[in-house]
Coordinates of C-alpha atoms and ligand atoms in Angstrom, one line a residue:
M769 CA 0.0 0.0 0.0
I770 CA 1.1 3.6 -0.7
S771 CA 2.2 5.8 2.2
I772 CA 0.5 9.1 3.1
E773 CA 1.8 12.0 5.0
R774 CA 0.5 15.4 5.9
L775 CA 2.6 18.5 5.1
I776 CA 2.1 22.0 6.6
T777 CA 3.9 23.7 3.6
M778 CA 4.8 22.5 0.1
K779 CA 8.0 20.6 -0.5
Q780 CA 10.4 21.8 -3.1
G781 CA 11.5 19.5 -5.9
V782 CA 8.5 17.1 -5.5
S783 CA 5.8 16.8 -8.1
K784 CA 2.7 18.7 -7.4
L785 CA -1.0 18.3 -8.1
F786 CA -3.3 21.3 -7.7
V787 CA -7.0 20.5 -7.4
F788 CA -10.0 22.9 -7.9
I789 CA -13.7 22.5 -7.8
K790 CA -15.4 24.2 -10.7
D791 CA -18.9 25.3 -11.7
E792 CA -19.7 25.9 -15.4
N793 CA -18.7 29.6 -15.5
D794 CA -15.9 29.7 -12.9
V795 CA -12.3 30.3 -13.6
I796 CA -9.8 28.8 -11.3
S797 CA -7.3 31.0 -9.4
S798 CA -4.5 30.3 -6.9
K799 CA -1.6 32.2 -5.6
F800 CA 0.5 29.0 -5.8
V801 CA 0.2 28.4 -9.5
E802 CA 2.2 30.6 -11.8
H803 CA 0.2 33.2 -13.8
D804 CA 1.1 31.8 -17.2
I805 CA 0.1 28.3 -16.3
L806 CA -3.2 29.5 -14.8
S807 CA -4.3 31.5 -17.8
F808 CA -3.4 28.6 -20.1
V809 CA -5.4 26.2 -17.9
N810 CA -8.3 28.5 -17.8
Q811 CA -8.4 28.9 -21.5
Q812 CA -8.2 25.1 -22.1
I813 CA -11.0 24.5 -19.5
Q814 CA -13.3 27.1 -21.2
E815 CA -12.6 26.2 -24.8
N816 CA -11.9 22.5 -24.8
D817 CA -13.6 21.3 -21.6
K818 CA -10.4 19.7 -20.4
D819 CA -10.1 18.7 -16.7
F820 CA -6.6 17.5 -16.2
F821 CA -3.2 19.1 -17.1
A822 CA 0.2 17.8 -16.6
F823 CA 3.4 19.8 -17.3
N824 CA 6.6 17.9 -17.3
Q825 CA 9.2 20.2 -15.8
L826 CA 12.0 17.6 -16.2
S827 CA 12.9 16.9 -12.5
Q828 CA 9.2 17.2 -11.4
W829 CA 5.7 17.4 -12.7
L830 CA 3.2 20.1 -12.2
C831 CA -0.4 18.9 -12.6
V832 CA -3.7 20.7 -12.3
A833 CA -7.0 18.9 -12.0
V834 CA -10.5 20.3 -11.9
V835 CA -13.4 18.4 -10.3
P836 CA -16.9 19.3 -11.5
K837 CA -19.1 20.9 -8.8
K838 CA -21.7 18.3 -7.6
K839 CA -25.1 18.8 -6.1
D840 CA -24.4 17.4 -2.6
L841 CA -21.6 16.6 -0.3
N842 CA -21.6 12.8 -0.8
L843 CA -21.5 13.1 -4.6
Q844 CA -18.7 15.6 -4.3
V845 CA -16.6 13.4 -2.0
E846 CA -17.1 10.5 -4.5
A847 CA -15.9 12.7 -7.3
F848 CA -12.7 13.2 -5.3
R849 CA -12.3 9.5 -4.7
K850 CA -12.5 8.9 -8.4
L851 CA -10.0 11.6 -9.0
G852 CA -7.6 9.9 -6.5
A853 CA -7.8 6.7 -8.6
K854 CA -7.3 8.6 -11.9
I855 CA -4.2 10.4 -10.5
L856 CA -2.8 7.1 -9.2
D857 CA -3.1 5.6 -12.7
F858 CA -1.4 8.7 -14.2
C859 CA 1.5 8.5 -11.7
D860 CA 2.0 4.8 -12.4
K861 CA 2.0 5.4 -16.1
E862 CA 4.6 8.2 -15.8
F863 CA 6.6 6.4 -13.1
I864 CA 6.0 9.3 -10.6
K865 CA 6.9 8.0 -7.2
D866 CA 6.1 11.0 -5.0
L867 CA 3.3 13.5 -5.3
Q868 CA 2.0 16.3 -3.2
F869 CA -1.7 17.0 -3.4
V870 CA -2.2 20.7 -2.9
S871 CA -5.8 22.0 -2.4
D872 CA -7.7 24.0 0.1
V873 CA -11.0 22.3 -0.4
Q874 CA -12.9 21.2 2.7
K875 CA -11.6 18.2 4.7
E876 CA -14.1 15.7 3.4
Y877 CA -13.1 16.3 -0.2
A878 CA -9.4 16.1 0.5
M879 CA -9.9 12.9 2.4
G880 CA -12.0 11.5 -0.5
F881 CA -9.0 12.0 -2.7
V882 CA -6.7 10.2 -0.2
E883 CA -9.2 7.4 0.2
G884 CA -9.6 7.0 -3.6
M885 CA -5.8 6.8 -4.0
L886 CA -5.4 4.3 -1.1
L887 CA -8.2 2.0 -2.3
A888 CA -7.0 2.1 -5.9
S889 CA -3.4 1.2 -4.9
Y890 CA -4.4 -2.3 -4.0
T891 CA -2.9 -5.3 -5.8
F892 CA -3.4 -9.0 -5.5
D893 CA -0.1 -10.3 -6.7
N894 CA 0.6 -13.2 -4.4
Y895 CA 0.6 -15.5 -7.4
K896 CA 2.5 -13.4 -9.9
T897 CA 5.9 -15.1 -10.1
D898 CA 7.2 -11.9 -11.7
A899 CA 6.0 -9.3 -9.1
K900 CA 7.2 -6.4 -11.4
Q901 CA 4.1 -7.0 -13.6
T902 CA 1.6 -5.6 -11.1
I903 CA 3.3 -3.5 -8.5
H904 CA 2.5 0.2 -8.5
P905 CA 5.6 2.3 -8.9
F906 CA 3.9 5.1 -6.9
D907 CA 5.1 5.4 -3.2
N908 CA 4.3 8.5 -1.3
L909 CA 1.4 11.0 -1.3
F910 CA 1.9 14.2 0.6
V911 CA -1.3 16.1 1.6
V912 CA -1.1 19.9 1.8
N913 CA -4.5 21.0 3.0
P914 CA -5.3 23.3 5.9
F915 CA -8.1 21.1 7.3
V916 CA -6.7 17.6 7.2
E917 CA -5.1 16.4 10.5
N918 CA -2.8 13.5 11.2
N919 CA -5.5 11.4 12.8
D920 CA -7.7 11.7 9.7
I921 CA -4.9 10.2 7.7
E922 CA -4.2 7.5 10.2
E923 CA -7.9 6.5 10.2
A924 CA -8.0 6.4 6.4
I925 CA -5.0 4.1 6.4
V926 CA -6.5 1.8 9.0
I927 CA -9.7 1.5 7.0
A928 CA -7.8 0.9 3.7
R929 CA -5.7 -1.8 5.4
A930 CA -8.9 -3.5 6.5
V931 CA -10.4 -3.3 3.0
E932 CA -7.1 -4.8 1.7
K933 CA -7.5 -7.8 4.1
Y934 CA -11.1 -8.2 3.0
R935 CA -10.2 -8.1 -0.7
D936 CA -7.3 -10.5 -0.1
L937 CA -9.6 -13.1 1.6
V938 CA -12.1 -12.9 -1.2
N939 CA -9.5 -13.1 -4.0
E940 CA -7.8 -16.1 -2.3
P941 CA -9.0 -19.3 -4.2
Y942 CA -10.7 -22.2 -2.4
C943 CA -7.6 -24.4 -2.8
S944 CA -5.8 -22.2 -0.4
L945 CA -8.6 -21.1 1.8
N946 CA -11.1 -23.6 3.1
A947 CA -13.4 -23.3 6.1
E948 CA -10.5 -24.0 8.5
G949 CA -8.3 -21.6 6.7
L950 CA -10.9 -18.8 6.9
A951 CA -11.3 -19.4 10.6
T952 CA -7.5 -19.2 11.1
A953 CA -7.4 -16.0 9.2
F954 CA -10.1 -14.6 11.5
V955 CA -8.2 -15.8 14.6
N956 CA -4.9 -14.1 13.3
M957 CA -6.7 -10.8 12.6
S958 CA -8.4 -10.9 16.0
H959 CA -5.1 -11.5 17.9
E960 CA -3.5 -8.6 16.0
V961 CA -6.0 -6.1 17.5
G962 CA -7.1 -7.6 20.8
I963 CA -10.4 -9.2 19.8
E964 CA -11.6 -12.2 21.7
V965 CA -12.1 -15.1 19.3
E966 CA -13.4 -18.7 19.5
V967 CA -13.6 -21.3 16.7
W968 CA -16.0 -24.2 16.9
H969 CA -14.8 -27.2 14.9
K970 CA -16.8 -30.1 13.5
D971 CA -17.3 -32.1 16.7
K972 CA -18.5 -29.0 18.6
I973 CA -20.8 -28.1 15.7
E974 CA -22.2 -31.6 15.9
D975 CA -22.7 -31.4 19.7
E976 CA -24.6 -28.2 19.2
K977 CA -26.7 -29.8 16.5
M978 CA -26.3 -27.0 13.9
G979 CA -28.3 -29.0 11.3
G980 CA -28.1 -26.3 8.6
L981 CA -24.3 -26.0 8.6
L982 CA -23.8 -29.7 8.9
A983 CA -26.2 -30.5 6.0
V984 CA -24.4 -28.2 3.6
N985 CA -21.1 -29.6 4.7
Q986 CA -22.1 -33.3 4.1
G987 CA -20.8 -33.4 0.5
S988 CA -17.5 -31.9 1.4
V989 CA -14.2 -33.5 2.5
D990 CA -13.3 -30.4 4.5
P991 CA -14.9 -29.9 7.9
P992 CA -17.0 -26.8 8.7
T993 CA -16.2 -24.1 11.2
F994 CA -18.1 -21.6 13.3
T995 CA -16.2 -18.6 14.4
I996 CA -17.2 -16.1 17.1
M997 CA -15.4 -12.8 17.4
R998 CA -16.1 -10.4 20.3
Y999 CA -14.8 -6.9 20.6
R1000 CA -15.8 -5.4 23.9
P1001 CA -13.9 -2.2 24.9
E1002 CA -14.1 -1.1 28.5
G1003 CA -17.2 0.9 29.4
S1004 CA -19.1 -0.2 26.2
N1005 CA -22.8 -1.3 26.1
E1006 CA -23.9 -4.5 27.7
S1007 CA -26.1 -5.7 24.8
P1008 CA -24.0 -6.1 21.6
L1009 CA -24.4 -5.3 18.0
V1010 CA -24.1 -8.7 16.3
L1011 CA -22.7 -9.0 12.8
V1012 CA -23.2 -12.3 10.9
G1013 CA -21.6 -13.2 7.6
K1014 CA -21.9 -16.0 5.1
G1015 CA -18.6 -17.8 5.0
L1016 CA -19.3 -20.2 2.1
V1017 CA -15.7 -20.8 0.9
Y1018 CA -16.8 -22.4 -2.4
D1019 CA -20.3 -22.8 -3.8
T1020 CA -20.6 -25.5 -6.5
G1021 CA -24.4 -25.5 -6.0
G1022 CA -24.1 -29.0 -4.5
L1023 CA -26.2 -31.8 -6.2
N1024 CA -28.1 -29.0 -7.9
L1025 CA -24.8 -28.3 -9.5
K1026 CA -24.3 -24.8 -11.0
P1027 CA -24.3 -25.0 -14.8
G1028 CA -22.2 -23.3 -17.4
D1029 CA -19.9 -20.6 -16.1
Y1030 CA -22.2 -19.8 -13.1
M1031 CA -19.6 -21.5 -10.8
N1032 CA -16.7 -19.3 -12.0
D1033 CA -16.5 -16.7 -9.2
M1034 CA -17.9 -18.8 -6.4
K1035 CA -14.8 -18.5 -4.3
E1036 CA -16.4 -15.1 -3.5
D1037 CA -19.2 -16.8 -1.6
M1038 CA -17.5 -16.0 1.8
A1039 CA -17.4 -12.3 1.1
G1040 CA -20.2 -11.6 3.7
A1041 CA -18.1 -13.2 6.5
A1042 CA -14.9 -11.4 5.2
M1043 CA -16.7 -8.1 5.1
M1044 CA -18.1 -8.3 8.6
A1045 CA -14.9 -9.7 10.2
T1046 CA -12.7 -7.1 8.6
A1047 CA -15.2 -4.4 9.7
I1048 CA -14.8 -5.5 13.3
Y1049 CA -11.0 -5.6 12.7
A1050 CA -11.3 -2.0 11.5
I1051 CA -13.4 -0.7 14.4
A1052 CA -11.1 -2.5 16.9
S1053 CA -8.1 -0.9 15.3
L1054 CA -9.7 2.5 15.6
G1055 CA -10.7 1.7 19.2
L1056 CA -14.4 2.7 18.7
P1057 CA -16.4 2.4 21.8
I1058 CA -19.0 -0.2 20.9
H1059 CA -19.6 -3.8 21.9
V1060 CA -19.7 -6.0 18.8
V1061 CA -19.9 -9.7 18.3
G1062 CA -19.2 -11.4 14.9
V1063 CA -20.6 -14.8 14.0
F1064 CA -19.3 -16.6 11.0
P1065 CA -20.5 -20.1 9.9
S1066 CA -18.3 -21.6 7.2
T1067 CA -18.1 -24.5 4.8
D1068 CA -17.9 -25.3 1.1
N1069 CA -21.0 -26.6 -0.8
R1070 CA -20.2 -29.7 -2.9
P1071 CA -21.9 -32.7 -4.4
G1072 CA -19.7 -35.3 -2.7
F1073 CA -20.9 -38.8 -1.9
N1074 CA -22.9 -38.0 1.2
A1075 CA -24.1 -34.7 -0.1
Y1076 CA -27.5 -33.4 1.1
A1077 CA -30.2 -33.7 -1.6
S1078 CA -33.3 -31.9 -2.5
G1079 CA -36.2 -33.5 -0.7
D1080 CA -34.2 -33.8 2.5
I1081 CA -35.7 -32.4 5.6
I1082 CA -33.1 -30.8 8.0
N1083 CA -33.6 -30.2 11.6
M1084 CA -32.0 -26.9 12.3
Y1085 CA -30.1 -25.5 15.4
D1086 CA -33.3 -23.9 16.7
G1087 CA -35.4 -27.0 16.1
T1088 CA -37.1 -25.8 12.9
N1089 CA -37.6 -28.5 10.2
V1090 CA -36.6 -27.3 6.8
E1091 CA -37.5 -29.0 3.5
V1092 CA -34.6 -28.7 1.0
V1093 CA -36.0 -27.8 -2.4
N1094 CA -32.6 -26.8 -3.9
T1095 CA -29.2 -27.5 -2.6
D1096 CA -27.9 -24.3 -4.2
A1097 CA -29.9 -22.3 -1.7
E1098 CA -27.3 -23.2 0.9
G1099 CA -26.2 -19.8 2.2
R1100 CA -29.5 -19.3 4.1
L1101 CA -29.1 -22.7 5.8
I1102 CA -25.8 -21.9 7.3
L1103 CA -26.8 -18.4 8.1
A1104 CA -30.1 -19.6 9.8
D1105 CA -28.1 -21.5 12.4
A1106 CA -25.9 -18.4 13.0
L1107 CA -28.9 -16.2 13.4
S1108 CA -30.5 -18.6 15.9
Y1109 CA -27.3 -18.6 17.8
A1110 CA -27.3 -14.8 17.8
K1111 CA -30.6 -14.9 19.9
K1112 CA -28.5 -16.1 22.9
L1113 CA -26.3 -13.0 22.7
S1114 CA -29.2 -10.6 23.5
P1115 CA -28.3 -8.2 20.7
F1116 CA -29.9 -4.7 20.3
L1117 CA -29.5 -5.3 16.5
V1118 CA -28.3 -8.0 14.2
V1119 CA -27.0 -7.2 10.7
D1120 CA -26.0 -10.0 8.3
A1121 CA -24.1 -9.7 5.0
A1122 CA -24.2 -12.5 2.4
T1123 CA -23.6 -13.1 -1.3
L1124 CA -27.0 -14.7 -1.1
T1125 CA -28.9 -14.5 -4.3
G1126 CA -28.4 -13.9 -8.0
A1127 CA -31.8 -12.2 -7.8
A1128 CA -30.3 -9.3 -5.8
A1129 CA -27.6 -8.9 -8.4
R1130 CA -30.1 -9.0 -11.3
A1131 CA -32.4 -6.5 -9.7
I1132 CA -29.9 -3.6 -9.1
G1133 CA -26.6 -4.7 -10.7
P1134 CA -23.2 -3.8 -9.3
Y1135 CA -24.1 -0.4 -7.9
G1136 CA -25.4 -1.2 -4.5
I1137 CA -26.5 -3.6 -1.8
A1138 CA -30.1 -5.0 -1.7
A1139 CA -31.4 -4.9 1.9
V1140 CA -34.5 -5.7 4.0
E1141 CA -35.3 -5.1 7.6
Q1142 CA -37.5 -6.4 10.3
D1143 CA -38.3 -4.3 13.5
A1144 CA -35.3 -2.1 12.6
K1145 CA -36.8 0.8 10.6
E1146 CA -34.7 3.5 12.4
Y1147 CA -31.5 1.5 12.0
M1148 CA -32.2 1.1 8.3
T1149 CA -32.4 4.9 8.0
I1150 CA -29.0 5.2 9.6
M1151 CA -27.7 2.4 7.4
K1152 CA -28.9 4.2 4.2
D1153 CA -27.3 7.5 5.3
A1154 CA -24.0 5.7 6.0
G1155 CA -24.3 4.1 2.6
E1156 CA -24.6 7.4 0.9
R1157 CA -21.5 8.8 2.7
A1158 CA -19.4 5.7 2.0
Y1159 CA -20.9 5.6 -1.5
E1160 CA -21.6 1.9 -0.9
R1161 CA -25.3 2.4 -1.2
I1162 CA -28.4 0.5 0.1
A1163 CA -31.5 -0.3 -2.0
E1164 CA -34.3 -1.3 0.4
F1165 CA -36.6 -4.0 -0.9
P1166 CA -40.2 -4.6 0.4
F1167 CA -40.6 -7.1 3.1
W1168 CA -44.4 -7.6 3.2
S1169 CA -45.8 -10.5 5.1
E1170 CA -47.3 -12.0 1.9
Y1171 CA -43.9 -13.1 0.9
D1172 CA -43.9 -15.6 3.7
E1173 CA -46.5 -17.6 1.8
L1174 CA -43.9 -18.4 -0.9
I1175 CA -41.7 -20.4 1.4
K1176 CA -44.4 -22.5 3.2
S1177 CA -43.7 -26.2 3.0
D1178 CA -46.4 -29.0 2.6
I1179 CA -44.4 -31.4 4.8
A1180 CA -42.1 -29.4 7.0
D1181 CA -42.2 -26.1 8.8
I1182 CA -40.6 -24.1 6.0
K1183 CA -38.7 -24.7 2.7
N1184 CA -35.4 -23.3 1.7
C1185 CA -36.5 -21.5 -1.4
G1186 CA -39.6 -20.2 -3.2
P1187 CA -40.5 -19.9 -6.8
G1188 CA -38.3 -17.8 -9.1
E1189 CA -39.8 -14.4 -8.4
A1190 CA -38.7 -12.1 -5.6
G1191 CA -35.8 -14.4 -4.9
M1192 CA -33.8 -11.8 -2.8
I1193 CA -36.9 -11.1 -0.6
T1194 CA -37.9 -14.8 0.0
A1195 CA -34.3 -15.5 1.0
G1196 CA -34.6 -12.7 3.5
K1197 CA -37.9 -14.1 4.7
F1198 CA -36.3 -17.5 5.3
L1199 CA -33.6 -15.9 7.4
A1200 CA -36.0 -13.7 9.3
H1201 CA -37.8 -16.9 10.5
F1202 CA -34.8 -17.6 12.7
T1203 CA -34.6 -14.1 14.3
D1204 CA -36.4 -12.5 17.3
Y1205 CA -34.6 -9.2 17.4
P1206 CA -34.3 -6.0 15.3
Y1207 CA -32.7 -7.3 12.1
I1208 CA -31.2 -6.0 8.8
H1209 CA -30.2 -8.4 6.0
L1210 CA -27.7 -7.2 3.4
D1211 CA -27.4 -9.1 0.1
I1212 CA -24.0 -8.3 -1.5
A1213 CA -24.2 -10.8 -4.4
G1214 CA -24.1 -8.0 -7.0
V1215 CA -21.1 -6.1 -5.5
A1216 CA -18.7 -8.5 -3.8
M1217 CA -16.7 -9.1 -7.0
F1218 CA -16.3 -6.7 -9.9
E1219 CA -16.0 -7.9 -13.5
R1220 CA -13.9 -4.9 -14.5
K1221 CA -12.1 -2.1 -12.8
R1222 CA -14.3 0.8 -11.8
D1223 CA -12.4 3.9 -10.6
Y1224 CA -10.9 3.0 -7.2
I1225 CA -12.1 -0.6 -7.3
L1226 CA -10.1 -3.1 -9.3
K1227 CA -11.4 -6.1 -11.1
G1228 CA -11.9 -8.9 -8.7
A1229 CA -12.8 -8.7 -5.0
S1230 CA -14.2 -5.2 -4.5
G1231 CA -14.0 -4.8 -0.7
Y1232 CA -17.5 -3.4 -1.0
G1233 CA -19.5 -2.9 2.3
L1234 CA -16.7 -2.5 4.8
R1235 CA -16.6 1.3 4.7
L1236 CA -20.4 1.2 4.9
M1237 CA -20.2 -0.7 8.2
V1238 CA -17.6 1.6 9.7
E1239 CA -19.8 4.6 8.8
F1240 CA -22.8 2.9 10.2
I1241 CA -21.1 2.0 13.5
K1242 CA -19.8 5.5 13.9
S1243 CA -23.3 6.9 13.5
L1244 CA -24.7 4.4 16.0
I1245 CA -22.1 5.6 18.5
E1246 CA -22.8 9.3 17.8
K1247 CA -26.6 8.8 18.2
K1248 CA -26.3 7.1 21.5
Ligands
BES284 N1 -23.9 -17.9 -3.8 C1 -25.1 -17.9 -4.5 C2 -25.6 -16.6 -4.9 C3 -24.7 -15.7 -5.8 C4 -24.9 -15.7 -7.2 C5 -23.6 -15.0 -5.3 C6 -24.1 -14.9 -8.0 C7 -22.8 -14.2 -6.1 C8 -23.1 -14.2 -7.5 C9 -26.2 -18.6 -3.8 O1 -25.8 -19.6 -2.9 C10 -27.1 -19.2 -4.7 O2 -26.7 -20.1 -5.4 N2 -28.3 -18.7 -4.8 C11 -29.3 -19.3 -5.7 C12 -30.6 -19.4 -4.9 C13 -31.7 -20.2 -5.7 C14 -31.3 -21.6 -5.8 C15 -32.9 -20.1 -4.9 C16 -29.5 -18.3 -6.9 O3 -29.5 -17.1 -6.6 O4 -29.7 -18.7 -8.0
MN285 MN1 -25.7 -21.5 -3.9
ZN286 ZN1 -23.9 -19.5 -2.2

């Protein structure tokens, strides 16, 4: 990752980038940019609609960027994140290793730029034998802005590191990260920042009769795990926020095997667990005053010899009998046991994240998270606001009681999926059956992995949703 430092005054001999926000008719002005350059830039902006200028001054570069003025703060911050990514690409292309960002825009915008650059500088090159192929030549960003403080930069780095861990976990293939491996990664992260952690292995999961997790694991040669992380700083609330995540390390669909190339990216199916675990890692690193428990069921889903089959009836952790209609609707089975377990933790709110349904991805594409809530209307409002700030947005779906009809079973208490329509919602309804507390369900199937680079998010694991959770938790703390 690149390093970031705050400067009080500009450094001589280091390349500079001046950034301005501009309305249609504005001209830019600055006492730091030479008159000749400014008038040239202004002319180009007006006549040719250009927004980026780079002057090669042999030993250093002088760059000027203009960001269009946006309607609201969140959109403006996002424009700065995008600029950060664009400038990183430029620096890499020109082999610029050090750059100072000089701008007197408000703190949120300057930090948007920093965040964009940090997030864009991620690489996953563990498996490139020639590391030169992917490494960014860019090294150091210096921030010259009157409003940014050292602790703003430290916080941005902590969050970017957590996003990096999240992306690494999702990018790691199944052959090097099975359920035991995921649990070990969570243990290591927890030890690093003083989070209490416990891993249940197969025998304990059997003793506890977690029927959902065990059924999905039946066709696998690798045992399941169930990881519990607890971050409880002194003086924090008694009743915790519980974060649950789907840790399905590889989803073949099981006996209802995924056809064609539907299986291609299914190493991503543990992104919900990675997102929530690294969010807890981030808030523990920041020392935020809130009691949080993370609950992460994990296994792969395979059509091995003893694999569970459609028609099976599973007795779940809470005693519910579930008729299996499709073995590819496995995420909800392992999550259901985790949500039932969460009842014992007396939470004030439970949020889960899961790459749960293709239906969520089809409905809104790769531009947001599909969400439903039960008894958590006010928390959902806070979640949506946090989503706008992080620009990891929430689209709330209806959660009318009529949808319950679609997962009624003729022979058991409930079945694991409904007909094709409203697939994201019926999955949520299935999960809600196992809750008795305020509850928000986040379906991240559309955003966990990107098919192509988009600004500060590279192709592959996106790291989407972690910054949303940190913003959400900060708002919860503020509102208390
Ligand atoms: N892991 C998948 C959902 C998924 C799809 C995640 C695409 C990321 C990208 C999930 O386990 C699944 O297979 N869901 C089925 C449910 C259906 C059988 C009711 C689906 O969405 O097709
Ligand atoms: Mn599946
Ligand atoms: Zn799945």
